[in-house]
Coordinates of C-alpha atoms and ligand atoms in Angstrom, one line a residue:
X1360 CA 0.0 0.0 0.0
X1361 CA 1.5 3.3 -1.1
X1362 CA 1.3 6.3 1.2
X1363 CA -1.2 7.9 -1.2
X1364 CA -3.6 5.0 -0.9
X1365 CA -3.5 5.1 2.9
X1366 CA -4.7 8.7 3.1
X1367 CA -8.3 9.3 4.1
X1368 CA -10.7 9.8 1.2
X1369 CA -11.2 13.5 1.8
X1370 CA -7.5 14.1 1.4
X1371 CA -7.3 11.9 -1.6
X1372 CA -10.1 13.8 -3.2
X1373 CA -8.4 17.1 -2.4
X1374 CA -5.2 15.8 -4.0
X1375 CA -7.1 14.7 -7.1
X1376 CA -8.7 18.1 -7.4
X1377 CA -5.3 19.8 -7.3
X1378 CA -4.0 17.3 -9.9
X1379 CA -7.0 18.0 -12.2
X1380 CA -6.6 21.7 -11.8
X1381 CA -2.9 21.5 -12.7
X1382 CA -3.8 19.5 -15.9
X1383 CA -6.8 21.5 -16.9
X1384 CA -9.4 18.9 -16.2
X1385 CA -12.8 19.4 -14.6
X1386 CA -13.6 17.2 -11.6
X1387 CA -16.6 15.0 -11.9
X1388 CA -17.8 12.1 -9.6
X1389 CA -17.3 9.6 -12.4
X1390 CA -13.8 10.9 -13.2
X1391 CA -12.9 10.6 -9.5
X1392 CA -14.1 7.0 -9.3
X1393 CA -12.3 6.0 -12.5
X1394 CA -9.1 7.6 -11.1
X1395 CA -9.4 5.8 -7.8
X1396 CA -10.0 2.5 -9.5
X1397 CA -7.0 3.0 -11.7
X1398 CA -4.7 3.8 -8.8
X1399 CA -6.0 0.7 -6.9
X1400 CA -5.2 -1.6 -9.8
X1401 CA -1.8 -3.3 -9.9
X1402 CA 0.1 -3.4 -13.1
X1403 CA -1.0 -1.9 -16.3
X1404 CA -4.8 -2.3 -16.8
X1405 CA -6.6 -2.1 -20.1
X1406 CA -9.7 0.2 -20.4
X1407 CA -11.9 -2.9 -20.3
X1408 CA -10.4 -4.0 -17.0
X1409 CA -10.9 -0.5 -15.6
X1410 CA -14.5 -0.6 -16.8
X1411 CA -15.2 -3.9 -15.1
X1412 CA -14.0 -2.5 -11.8
X1413 CA -15.8 0.9 -12.1
X1414 CA -19.1 -0.9 -12.8
X1415 CA -19.0 -2.2 -9.2
X1416 CA -19.3 1.4 -8.0
X1417 CA -21.3 3.0 -10.8
X1418 CA -23.5 0.3 -12.4
X1419 CA -24.9 2.7 -15.0
X1420 CA -21.4 3.7 -16.4
X1421 CA -20.7 2.8 -20.0
X1422 CA -17.5 1.6 -21.6
X1423 CA -17.5 4.7 -23.7
X1424 CA -17.5 7.0 -20.7
X1425 CA -14.6 5.1 -19.2
X1426 CA -12.7 5.4 -22.4
X1427 CA -13.5 9.1 -22.6
X1428 CA -12.2 9.7 -19.1
X1429 CA -9.1 7.6 -19.6
X1430 CA -8.3 9.6 -22.8
X1431 CA -8.8 12.8 -20.9
X1432 CA -6.2 11.6 -18.3
X1433 CA -3.8 10.6 -21.1
X1434 CA -4.3 13.7 -23.3
X1435 CA -3.8 16.1 -20.3
X1436 CA -0.7 14.2 -19.2
X1437 CA -2.2 13.4 -15.8
X1438 CA -1.5 9.7 -16.6
X1439 CA 0.6 8.0 -19.2
X1440 CA 0.2 5.1 -21.6
X1441 CA 2.5 2.2 -20.8
X1442 CA 4.2 2.4 -24.1
X1443 CA 3.2 4.1 -27.4
X1444 CA 4.1 1.0 -29.4
X1445 CA 2.5 -1.9 -27.5
X1446 CA -0.5 -2.0 -29.9
X1447 CA -3.2 -2.1 -27.3
X1448 CA -3.9 0.7 -24.8
X1449 CA -2.5 0.0 -21.4
X1450 CA -2.7 2.6 -18.7
X1451 CA 0.2 3.4 -16.4
X1452 CA -1.3 3.5 -13.0
X1453 CA 2.1 3.7 -11.2
X1454 CA 3.0 7.4 -11.3
X1455 CA 6.4 6.8 -9.5
X1456 CA 9.4 7.0 -11.7
X1457 CA 10.0 3.6 -13.2
X1458 CA 10.9 1.5 -16.2
X1459 CA 9.7 -1.8 -17.5
X1460 CA 10.7 -5.4 -17.6
X1461 CA 9.1 -7.0 -20.6
X1462 CA 8.8 -10.8 -21.0
X1463 CA 9.8 -11.9 -24.4
X1464 CA 7.6 -15.0 -24.3
X1465 CA 4.3 -13.9 -22.7
X1466 CA 4.7 -10.1 -23.2
X1467 CA 3.9 -9.5 -19.5
X1468 CA 5.1 -6.0 -18.3
X1469 CA 6.5 -5.5 -14.8
X1470 CA 7.6 -2.2 -13.2
X1471 CA 11.2 -1.7 -12.0
X1472 CA 12.0 1.5 -10.1
X1473 CA 14.1 4.2 -11.7
X1474 CA 16.2 4.0 -8.5
X1475 CA 17.4 0.6 -9.5
X1476 CA 19.2 2.1 -12.5
X1477 CA 22.3 4.2 -12.7
X1478 CA 21.2 7.8 -13.6
X1479 CA 20.2 7.9 -17.3
X1480 CA 21.3 10.7 -19.5
X1481 CA 22.2 11.4 -23.1
X1482 CA 25.9 11.8 -23.5
X1483 CA 25.6 14.8 -25.6
X1484 CA 22.1 16.2 -26.2
X1485 CA 23.3 18.3 -29.1
X1486 CA 23.7 15.0 -31.0
X1487 CA 20.0 14.0 -30.8
X1488 CA 18.9 13.8 -34.4
X1489 CA 16.1 15.5 -36.3
X1490 CA 15.6 18.3 -33.7
X1491 CA 14.1 15.8 -31.3
X1492 CA 13.4 17.2 -27.9
X1493 CA 13.5 14.4 -25.3
X1494 CA 11.3 14.8 -22.2
X1495 CA 11.7 11.5 -20.4
X1496 CA 13.4 8.1 -20.7
X1497 CA 11.4 4.9 -21.0
X1498 CA 13.6 1.8 -20.7
X1499 CA 12.4 -1.6 -21.6
X1500 CA 14.4 -4.5 -20.2
X1501 CA 13.6 -7.5 -22.3
X1502 CA 13.9 -11.0 -20.8
X1503 CA 12.0 -14.0 -19.5
X1504 CA 9.6 -13.7 -16.6
X1505 CA 9.5 -16.0 -13.6
X1506 CA 6.4 -17.9 -14.7
X1507 CA 7.7 -18.6 -18.2
X1508 CA 11.0 -19.8 -16.7
X1509 CA 9.1 -22.5 -14.8
X1510 CA 7.4 -23.8 -17.9
Ligands
ZN2129 ZN1 6.5 -14.5 -19.4
ZN2130 ZN1 4.7 0.7 -15.4

């Protein structure tokens, strides 16, 4: 349980309001529930998995509404997609700085803290081609996961 999850609901809601304000999003009850569900889900849920959880709390919610809110989070930069090239949309619920361990066999994606790496930097940013302006590093460490090793 992260320190954020152990805060009382009122404080979490206040923190969510501040976050939305910073990212130019309006605060609605649905948006708040979807965010809470996302933060409570381990790993990298798909919109469908988020929808299944949100329904327990808002039975009338539609998949379209969940999609719309997830895209609002992603477009505003409040949350990130796991990777832009994974094909299917997976939401990064872990907002702590981290990279990914990707299993070559089953494609499972696990988090690894940025603190477990040597500090990453470009040797000479003037040599980044095509006028590209980097804003963060996303490292994928490819290998075989524990479960696949046992098979
Ligand atoms: Zn695997
Ligand atoms: Zn992650």
